[in-house]
Amino acid sequence: MPLKGKLTLVTGSGRGIGRAIALKLASQGSDIIVNFFRRREAAEKTAKDIEALGVKAEVIRANVGDPAKLNEMFDTIATKFGHLDILINNAASGVGRSVLDVDIKAWDWTMNINARAFLLCAQRAAKLMEGRGGKMVSITSLGSSFVLPSYAVVGISKAALEALTRYLAIELAPKGICVNAVAASAVETEALKFYIREGLMKDIRQATPAGRMVIPEDVANVVAFLCSEEAFMIRGQTVVVDGGTSVAPFITVEKEERR
Amino acid sequence: MSVEEEMKEIVAQIVHVDKSVLTREGSLRKDIKADSLDIVQAMVAVEDKFDIEIPDEEAQKFQNFGDFINYVERRVAEKEKV
Ligand SMILES: NC(=O)c1ccc[n+]([C@@H]2O[C@H](COP(=O)([O-])OP(=O)(O)OC[C@H]3O[C@@H](n4cnc5c(N)ncnc54)[C@H](OP(=O)(O)O)[C@@H]3O)[C@@H](O)[C@H]2O)c1
């Protein structure tokens, strides 16, 4: 139980990758604050599943894109617990449009939830980690460095998130806080199934060198490592979890060759 | 102002339409061409205005603007009772 007695906040952890991370860290002994925005039932189910692992779970609703709501969430954490050990910045939203169709509303919405929220969460979390150190891990995507269809504003927000990760890692290093990010390629979640169904993305299961798509648990495993003491010397990095796709852009993998 | 009137103001402002095109029978998505961002922003603005929560699980059941108004009216009435 490497995380026994720790307290973790996972933003957007009612479903998808956030849920998998919450369950993984709970299985390592951490109590979990499950933050959600619109799907209360999903968040409460995640909290129940966390408690079944023998740790505590607290559900807090907050739109992390709204500074007032984000601050209320941290006020609750501060009064109820008085500290925080791990911050997982996972919540994300976005508008699937080409660059020329991105209006101010879509830009602000996406940047506020995906990038600014980490700035504000990190500022509040750093205070709650004072004198005890901590870990911060953000979830980003290959869209920060590569061009994905209808992904412009999300990709841009993720690039900002990764830059913020580097700056925070250095500024928070003297406080014993490790800051890193995990970048996944397409992960099999509801969001992705939507993209494939709508024809916004090709079904890439066949094209992953590792032979299958990344699943939420693959991301959660790397997050758990970055939250462990073994990862102490990793700072400001974005670790890619993509089954090899990004380093082999010119290779089409045949099913038989993979085995 | 009634709940319905306040909701019309909020939605009209977010979707950039005239209040007069908002009817109880109409669908925000199909009839006034609100996109998913408009809809979520309208939900959030209505929640903030009336200090209530509209979970997605409930919102998904709305067939038209009238269902949305009915839900909010019910929640506001419940709150006032407490
Ligand atoms: N799926 C992929 O292929 C993929 C690939 C690379 C990176 N990622 C990244 O991985 C992370 C999780 O993605 P996912 O696929 O699991 O997404 P998802 O299934 O769409 O879930 C998004 C989560 O974020 C929460 N959320 C959205 N907006 C929020 C807000 N304003 N405030 C608080 N919470 C909010 C949602 O809460 P509710 O449930 O309450 O709505 C939900 O829990 C994101 O950062 C995403 O960019 C995903």
Coordinates of C-alpha atoms and ligand atoms in Angstrom, one line a residue:
Chain A
M1 CA 0.0 0.0 0.0
P2 CA 2.5 2.7 -1.1
L3 CA -0.1 5.5 -0.9
K4 CA -1.6 4.5 2.5
G5 CA -2.8 7.6 4.3
K6 CA -2.4 9.9 1.4
L7 CA -5.2 12.2 0.0
T8 CA -5.6 12.6 -3.7
L9 CA -7.9 14.9 -5.8
V10 CA -8.7 13.6 -9.3
T11 CA -10.5 16.2 -11.4
G12 CA -13.1 14.7 -13.6
S13 CA -13.0 11.3 -12.1
G14 CA -16.6 10.0 -12.4
R15 CA -15.9 8.2 -15.6
G16 CA -13.3 7.5 -18.3
I17 CA -9.6 7.8 -17.6
G18 CA -10.1 9.9 -14.4
R19 CA -12.1 7.0 -12.9
A20 CA -9.4 4.5 -13.8
I21 CA -6.8 6.7 -12.2
A22 CA -8.9 7.2 -9.1
L23 CA -9.4 3.4 -8.7
K24 CA -5.7 2.7 -9.2
L25 CA -4.6 5.2 -6.6
A26 CA -7.3 4.0 -4.2
S27 CA -6.1 0.4 -4.7
Q28 CA -2.7 1.7 -3.5
G29 CA -4.2 3.0 -0.3
S30 CA -5.0 6.7 -1.1
D31 CA -8.2 8.3 0.0
I32 CA -9.8 10.0 -3.1
I33 CA -11.7 13.2 -3.8
V34 CA -13.8 12.5 -6.8
N35 CA -14.6 15.7 -8.7
F36 CA -17.2 15.8 -11.4
F37 CA -19.1 18.4 -13.4
R38 CA -22.3 17.0 -15.0
R39 CA -22.7 13.3 -14.3
R40 CA -23.4 12.9 -10.6
E41 CA -24.6 9.3 -10.9
A42 CA -21.3 8.3 -12.5
A43 CA -19.3 10.1 -9.8
E44 CA -21.2 8.5 -7.0
K45 CA -20.7 5.1 -8.5
T46 CA -17.0 5.7 -8.7
A47 CA -16.9 6.8 -5.1
K48 CA -18.7 3.6 -4.1
D49 CA -16.2 1.5 -6.0
I50 CA -13.4 3.4 -4.3
E51 CA -14.8 2.7 -0.9
A52 CA -15.2 -0.9 -1.7
L53 CA -11.3 -0.9 -1.9
G54 CA -11.2 0.0 1.7
V55 CA -10.3 3.7 1.5
K56 CA -12.4 6.9 1.8
A57 CA -14.0 8.8 -1.0
E58 CA -15.5 12.2 -1.1
V59 CA -17.5 13.5 -4.1
I60 CA -17.3 17.2 -4.9
R61 CA -19.1 18.8 -7.8
A62 CA -17.2 21.7 -9.5
N63 CA -16.8 23.1 -13.0
V64 CA -13.0 23.6 -12.9
G65 CA -13.4 26.0 -15.8
D66 CA -15.1 28.4 -13.4
P67 CA -12.6 29.9 -10.9
A68 CA -15.3 30.6 -8.3
K69 CA -16.5 26.9 -8.3
L70 CA -12.9 25.7 -8.4
N71 CA -12.1 27.8 -5.3
E72 CA -15.2 26.6 -3.5
M73 CA -14.0 23.0 -4.1
F74 CA -10.6 23.8 -2.6
D75 CA -12.2 25.7 0.3
T76 CA -14.1 22.5 1.0
I77 CA -10.9 20.4 0.9
A78 CA -9.1 22.9 3.1
T79 CA -11.8 22.9 5.8
K80 CA -12.6 19.2 5.7
F81 CA -9.0 17.8 5.3
G82 CA -6.6 20.7 5.7
H83 CA -4.1 19.1 3.3
L84 CA -3.6 17.4 0.0
D85 CA -0.9 14.9 -1.2
I86 CA -1.7 14.3 -4.8
L87 CA -3.4 16.4 -7.5
I88 CA -4.4 14.7 -10.7
N89 CA -5.4 17.2 -13.3
N90 CA -7.5 15.1 -15.6
A91 CA -10.8 16.9 -16.4
A92 CA -11.0 18.2 -19.9
S93 CA -13.6 19.4 -22.4
G94 CA -13.5 20.8 -25.8
V95 CA -15.1 21.6 -29.0
G96 CA -14.3 19.5 -32.1
R97 CA -13.7 22.1 -34.8
S98 CA -11.1 23.1 -37.4
V99 CA -8.9 26.1 -36.6
L100 CA -10.8 28.5 -38.8
D101 CA -14.1 27.6 -37.0
V102 CA -12.9 28.2 -33.5
D103 CA -14.7 31.2 -32.1
I104 CA -13.9 33.0 -28.8
K105 CA -16.6 31.1 -26.9
A106 CA -15.1 27.7 -27.9
W107 CA -11.5 29.0 -27.3
D108 CA -12.3 30.3 -23.8
W109 CA -14.3 27.3 -22.8
T110 CA -11.6 24.8 -23.8
M111 CA -8.6 26.8 -22.5
N112 CA -10.3 27.6 -19.2
I113 CA -11.1 23.9 -18.5
N114 CA -8.1 22.3 -19.9
A115 CA -5.3 24.7 -19.2
R116 CA -6.3 27.5 -16.8
A117 CA -7.8 25.1 -14.4
F118 CA -4.5 23.4 -13.8
L119 CA -2.9 26.8 -13.0
L120 CA -5.5 27.6 -10.5
C121 CA -5.7 24.0 -9.0
A122 CA -1.9 23.9 -8.7
Q123 CA -1.8 27.3 -6.9
R124 CA -4.4 26.1 -4.4
A125 CA -3.0 22.6 -4.1
A126 CA 0.6 23.8 -3.5
K127 CA -0.6 25.6 -0.4
L128 CA -2.3 22.4 0.9
M129 CA 1.0 20.5 0.2
E130 CA 3.2 23.0 2.1
G131 CA 5.6 21.3 4.5
R132 CA 4.7 17.8 3.3
G133 CA 5.5 17.8 -0.4
G134 CA 3.3 16.2 -3.0
K135 CA 2.8 15.1 -6.6
M136 CA 0.9 16.7 -9.4
V137 CA 0.2 14.8 -12.7
S138 CA -1.8 16.2 -15.6
I139 CA -3.3 14.2 -18.4
T140 CA -2.6 15.5 -21.8
S141 CA -2.7 14.0 -25.4
L142 CA -0.6 13.6 -28.5
G143 CA -2.7 16.5 -29.9
S144 CA -0.3 18.9 -28.2
S145 CA 2.5 18.1 -30.6
F146 CA 0.7 16.5 -33.6
V147 CA -2.2 17.6 -35.7
L148 CA -5.3 15.6 -35.1
P149 CA -8.6 16.1 -37.0
S150 CA -11.0 18.6 -35.5
Y151 CA -8.8 18.9 -32.4
A152 CA -7.2 22.3 -32.8
V153 CA -8.3 24.1 -29.7
V154 CA -8.0 21.0 -27.5
G155 CA -4.5 20.4 -28.9
I156 CA -3.5 24.0 -28.2
S157 CA -4.8 23.8 -24.7
K158 CA -2.8 20.6 -24.1
A159 CA 0.4 22.3 -25.3
A160 CA -0.2 25.1 -22.8
L161 CA -0.8 22.4 -20.1
E162 CA 2.5 20.7 -20.9
A163 CA 4.4 24.0 -20.8
L164 CA 2.7 24.8 -17.5
T165 CA 3.8 21.4 -16.2
R166 CA 7.5 22.3 -16.9
Y167 CA 7.3 25.7 -15.2
L168 CA 5.5 24.4 -12.2
A169 CA 7.9 21.5 -11.9
I170 CA 10.8 23.9 -11.5
E171 CA 9.0 26.4 -9.3
L172 CA 7.6 23.7 -7.0
A173 CA 10.7 21.6 -6.8
P174 CA 12.1 23.3 -3.7
K175 CA 8.8 22.5 -1.9
G176 CA 9.2 18.8 -2.6
I177 CA 6.4 18.7 -5.1
C178 CA 6.9 16.6 -8.3
V179 CA 5.0 17.8 -11.3
N180 CA 4.7 15.8 -14.5
A181 CA 2.2 14.9 -17.3
V182 CA 1.1 11.8 -19.1
A183 CA 0.2 12.1 -22.8
A184 CA -2.0 9.4 -24.2
S185 CA -2.8 8.6 -27.8
A186 CA -6.4 7.7 -28.5
V187 CA -7.7 5.8 -25.5
E188 CA -10.8 3.6 -25.6
T189 CA -13.4 5.7 -23.7
E190 CA -16.9 7.0 -24.4
A191 CA -15.4 10.2 -25.8
L192 CA -13.3 8.3 -28.3
K193 CA -16.2 6.0 -29.4
F194 CA -18.1 9.2 -30.1
Y195 CA -15.3 10.6 -32.3
I196 CA -15.1 7.3 -34.3
R197 CA -18.9 7.1 -34.6
E198 CA -19.2 10.6 -35.9
G199 CA -16.5 9.9 -38.5
L200 CA -14.1 12.5 -36.9
M201 CA -11.5 9.8 -36.4
K202 CA -10.4 6.6 -38.0
D203 CA -10.6 3.4 -36.1
I204 CA -6.9 3.0 -35.3
R205 CA -6.9 -0.2 -33.4
Q206 CA -5.1 -1.9 -36.2
A207 CA -2.4 0.8 -36.5
T208 CA -1.0 0.6 -33.0
P209 CA 2.4 -1.1 -33.0
A210 CA 1.7 -2.6 -29.5
G211 CA -1.2 -4.4 -31.1
R212 CA -4.1 -2.9 -29.2
M213 CA -5.4 0.5 -28.3
V214 CA -4.4 2.2 -25.1
I215 CA -7.0 1.6 -22.4
P216 CA -7.6 3.9 -19.3
E217 CA -5.8 1.5 -17.0
D218 CA -2.6 1.9 -19.1
V219 CA -2.7 5.6 -18.4
A220 CA -3.5 5.0 -14.7
N221 CA -0.5 2.7 -14.3
V222 CA 1.9 5.4 -15.4
V223 CA 0.2 8.0 -13.3
A224 CA 0.6 5.7 -10.3
F225 CA 4.3 5.4 -11.0
L226 CA 4.7 9.1 -11.3
C227 CA 3.0 9.4 -7.9
S228 CA 5.4 6.9 -6.3
E229 CA 8.7 7.7 -4.6
E230 CA 10.5 5.8 -7.4
A231 CA 9.7 8.6 -9.8
F232 CA 11.2 11.3 -7.5
M233 CA 13.8 12.4 -10.0
I234 CA 11.4 12.8 -12.9
R235 CA 10.4 16.5 -13.1
G236 CA 8.5 18.5 -15.7
Q237 CA 8.2 15.6 -18.1
T238 CA 5.4 14.5 -20.4
V239 CA 5.5 10.7 -20.5
V240 CA 3.9 9.3 -23.7
V241 CA 1.6 6.3 -23.5
D242 CA 0.7 5.4 -27.0
G243 CA 1.7 1.8 -27.8
G244 CA 4.4 3.1 -30.1
T245 CA 2.3 5.1 -32.6
S246 CA 4.0 8.4 -32.3
V247 CA 7.5 7.1 -33.0
A248 CA 6.5 5.1 -36.0
P249 CA 4.4 7.4 -38.2
F250 CA 5.5 5.9 -41.5
I251 CA 5.1 2.2 -40.5
T252 CA 1.8 0.4 -41.0
V253 CA 1.8 -2.6 -38.8
E254 CA 0.4 -5.8 -40.1
K255 CA -1.4 -8.0 -37.7
E256 CA 0.9 -11.0 -38.2
E257 CA 4.1 -9.0 -37.9
R258 CA 3.1 -7.8 -34.5
R259 CA 3.1 -11.2 -32.9
Chain B
M1 CA -40.0 37.5 -13.8
S2 CA -41.2 33.9 -14.0
V3 CA -38.7 31.0 -14.2
E4 CA -39.7 30.5 -17.8
E5 CA -39.0 34.2 -18.7
E6 CA -35.7 34.2 -16.9
M7 CA -34.7 30.9 -18.7
K8 CA -35.7 32.4 -22.1
E9 CA -33.4 35.4 -21.4
I10 CA -30.5 33.3 -20.5
V11 CA -30.8 31.0 -23.5
A12 CA -31.5 33.8 -25.9
Q13 CA -28.3 35.5 -24.7
I14 CA -26.1 32.4 -25.0
V15 CA -27.4 31.1 -28.3
H16 CA -27.7 34.7 -29.8
V17 CA -31.4 34.4 -30.8
D18 CA -34.4 36.6 -30.2
K19 CA -36.5 35.5 -27.2
S20 CA -39.5 35.2 -29.4
V21 CA -38.2 32.2 -31.2
L22 CA -38.0 30.2 -28.0
T23 CA -41.1 28.1 -27.5
R24 CA -41.9 25.3 -25.1
E25 CA -42.5 22.9 -28.0
G26 CA -39.3 23.7 -29.8
S27 CA -36.0 21.8 -29.4
L28 CA -33.0 23.9 -28.6
R29 CA -30.8 21.7 -30.7
K30 CA -33.0 21.1 -33.7
D31 CA -35.1 24.3 -34.0
I32 CA -32.7 27.0 -32.9
K33 CA -29.6 25.2 -33.9
A34 CA -27.9 25.4 -30.5
D35 CA -24.6 23.3 -30.5
S36 CA -23.5 21.2 -27.6
L37 CA -21.4 24.0 -26.1
D38 CA -24.4 26.4 -26.2
I39 CA -26.5 23.8 -24.4
V40 CA -24.0 23.0 -21.7
Q41 CA -23.4 26.8 -21.1
A42 CA -27.2 27.3 -20.9
M43 CA -27.5 24.5 -18.4
V44 CA -24.6 26.0 -16.3
A45 CA -26.1 29.5 -16.5
V46 CA -29.5 28.3 -15.4
E47 CA -28.0 26.3 -12.6
D48 CA -26.1 29.3 -11.3
K49 CA -29.2 31.6 -11.7
F50 CA -31.5 29.3 -9.6
D51 CA -28.8 27.7 -7.5
I52 CA -29.8 24.2 -8.5
E53 CA -28.1 21.2 -10.1
I54 CA -29.2 19.7 -13.4
P55 CA -27.3 16.4 -13.8
D56 CA -26.7 15.2 -17.3
E57 CA -28.6 12.0 -16.5
E58 CA -31.7 14.2 -16.2
A59 CA -30.9 16.6 -19.0
Q60 CA -30.6 13.8 -21.5
K61 CA -34.4 13.1 -21.0
F62 CA -35.4 16.6 -22.1
Q63 CA -37.2 16.3 -25.5
N64 CA -37.9 20.1 -25.9
F65 CA -37.4 23.4 -24.2
G66 CA -40.6 22.9 -22.3
D67 CA -39.2 19.8 -20.5
F68 CA -36.2 21.8 -19.5
I69 CA -38.4 24.6 -18.1
N70 CA -40.7 22.1 -16.3
Y71 CA -37.6 20.5 -14.6
V72 CA -36.3 23.8 -13.5
E73 CA -39.7 25.0 -12.2
R74 CA -40.0 21.8 -10.2
R75 CA -36.6 22.1 -8.7
V76 CA -37.1 25.7 -7.8
A77 CA -40.4 24.9 -6.2
E78 CA -38.8 22.1 -4.2
K79 CA -36.1 24.5 -3.0
E80 CA -38.6 27.1 -1.9
K81 CA -40.5 24.5 0.2
V82 CA -37.4 23.6 2.2
Ligands
LIG1 N1 -10.0 9.5 -24.6 C1 -8.9 9.7 -25.2 O1 -8.7 9.2 -26.3 C2 -7.8 10.6 -24.6 C3 -6.6 10.6 -25.2 C4 -5.6 11.4 -24.7 C5 -5.8 12.2 -23.6 N2 -7.0 12.2 -23.0 C6 -7.2 13.1 -21.8 O2 -7.6 12.3 -20.7 C7 -8.4 13.0 -19.8 C8 -9.7 12.3 -19.6 O3 -10.3 12.0 -20.8 P1 -11.5 11.0 -21.0 O4 -11.4 10.4 -22.3 O5 -11.6 10.1 -19.8 O6 -12.7 12.0 -21.0 P2 -14.3 11.8 -20.8 O7 -14.7 10.4 -20.9 O8 -14.9 12.8 -21.8 O9 -14.5 12.4 -19.4 C9 -14.2 13.7 -19.1 C10 -14.2 13.8 -17.6 O10 -13.8 15.2 -17.3 C11 -14.9 15.8 -16.5 N3 -15.1 17.2 -16.9 C12 -15.3 17.7 -18.1 N4 -15.4 19.1 -18.0 C13 -15.3 19.4 -16.6 C14 -15.3 20.6 -15.9 N5 -15.5 21.7 -16.5 N6 -15.1 20.5 -14.6 C15 -14.9 19.3 -13.9 N7 -14.8 18.1 -14.6 C16 -15.0 18.2 -15.9 C17 -16.1 15.0 -16.8 O11 -17.0 15.1 -15.8 P3 -18.6 14.6 -15.9 O12 -18.6 13.1 -15.9 O13 -19.3 15.1 -14.7 O14 -19.1 15.2 -17.1 C18 -15.5 13.6 -17.0 O15 -15.3 13.0 -15.7 C19 -8.6 14.3 -20.5 O16 -7.7 15.3 -20.0 C20 -8.4 14.0 -22.0 O17 -8.0 15.2 -22.7 C21 -8.1 11.4 -23.5

